[in-house]
């Protein structure tokens, strides 16, 4: 079976194999805690065996719900934020046409609730006006403000366009089985619903209906995605493949050696949102107790013309993890030009990807020479199977890495601070004291 692989040879100028191996006993213990549920945040380990535990019946139900939306809608808006947004966005972007369109016959996939931009919502509603659209509204808590605002607006618009009864057939809600405003609303309105299990946190939920339904609506093979994740789950948990362990140990050895920032690098524009998903997974899981690697990301070669200077010559507190995709989906060769006015004939006949690969290799050598350790995560190609593997690989490594760092990787207490200030400033009922306190500071 082909699998993604991790190559750490270009970090060995900074940390030795012995430094990395010294973490193995702790990493073994971390993996054991993930499987036996004895570590911090053990209530949120539902993702660990999720791929093998996902039933064929659930996948078929998701595909049926997706087909209903595909049949009746020209556009589907996925409403959600954080873990209820980024996984679907990342996979759809990675598998999609480079210009952002979905495969022929699939509805346009749009996103809302991932910001509170008034102009964003205005433009989105104008774009949808008079069109056949559906909504997938996703919130584990069912109470998050950003998606709730977007849903209120789009639900009302859809009901005005097709009537309340028809609108209810075009809305799918994904939320907690029992709790939250979205659950009550979905029950009252009679929406089709899917459940996010209590023991799977938002940023680990891409392989639940949260990610799978939008991905299926976009026209991609969710069974192959889950199968890929299953391959990596089995390989990781049986020890047949220890790439997640290697990645977790190596990044922690680098962190302990003073490398505080990890930059996830890609050379495929359609991995931009995969970077965003990864930033959330690691940022929200590890940035705690005044500790944690800061997860940053670049899209190359684009960002070699912006952040490249900083990475080559700035403060030496960074390391890079490069997602290197071996095969492209299409072949484009650079033509010969008899005038050669642009001087590019030395590239004539070469594939564009050959140039990209040399940019990647040249950059790696330059960055390593400049004191930036580089790890490579090599993927055969961007397919459902290998994206499934990559997702599980990063999730498992994140759990192991969080335990190596000594934090609870599965909570996010820090995100509450902005919310309570915002509610106090907006004078939400129940926040009267906080409102007084915050207003006295203005
Ligand atoms: O990872 C997390 O738990 C968060 O990023 C959530 O996904 C995000 O805050 C959205 O929460 P909810 O799905 O409850 O609306």
XYZ file of N, CA and C and ligand atoms in Angstrom, residues 81-84 138-144 147 196 201-204 280 284 412 415 419, ligand 1:
81
model
N -17.617 27.637 11.471
C -16.351 28.345 11.721
C -15.396 27.395 12.440
N -14.094 27.667 12.345
C -13.091 26.842 13.029
C -13.162 25.414 12.521
N -13.264 24.478 13.458
C -13.323 23.068 13.077
C -14.591 22.718 12.315
N -15.584 23.581 12.380
C -16.829 23.323 11.638
C -16.778 23.939 10.244
N -23.469 24.036 10.321
C -22.649 23.147 11.163
C -22.188 23.885 12.413
N -22.560 23.360 13.573
C -22.024 23.910 14.821
C -22.169 22.839 15.889
N -21.027 22.410 16.426
C -21.085 21.359 17.446
C -21.833 21.872 18.675
N -21.463 23.070 19.128
C -22.126 23.623 20.313
C -23.532 24.084 19.973
N -23.719 24.474 18.721
C -25.016 24.980 18.292
C -25.283 26.392 18.765
N -24.260 27.042 19.310
C -24.488 28.385 19.860
C -23.451 29.400 19.381
N -22.598 29.040 18.444
C -21.517 29.955 18.047
C -22.091 31.136 17.256
N -21.556 31.648 12.925
C -22.464 30.875 12.061
C -23.932 31.138 12.350
N -22.691 15.378 15.593
C -21.256 15.396 15.926
C -21.173 14.771 17.314
N -13.714 16.618 19.120
C -13.628 18.084 19.160
C -13.700 18.661 17.753
N -14.043 19.937 17.673
C -14.245 20.586 16.371
C -13.097 20.387 15.404
N -11.879 20.675 15.859
C -10.744 20.628 14.925
C -10.329 19.210 14.550
N -10.925 18.214 15.218
C -10.665 16.813 14.860
C -11.872 16.209 14.130
N -5.036 25.616 12.486
C -6.021 25.530 13.564
C -5.763 24.302 14.433
N -4.643 25.581 18.088
C -5.640 25.472 19.151
C -5.319 24.296 20.084
N -9.758 24.185 24.501
C -9.396 25.480 23.923
C -9.907 26.598 24.819
N -9.992 30.491 23.821
C -10.840 31.169 22.835
C -12.068 31.813 23.474
N -14.764 36.031 23.360
C -16.225 35.885 23.265
C -16.896 36.621 24.412
O -11.863 23.138 17.403
C -12.792 23.673 17.983
O -13.416 23.112 18.906
C -13.289 25.044 17.581
O -12.459 25.649 16.655
C -14.680 24.954 17.011
O -14.682 24.097 15.914
C -15.230 26.314 16.601
O -15.143 27.218 17.652
C -16.686 26.191 16.155
O -17.459 25.679 17.182
P -18.899 25.092 16.946
O -18.794 23.952 16.024
O -19.379 24.712 18.305
O -19.739 26.207 16.349
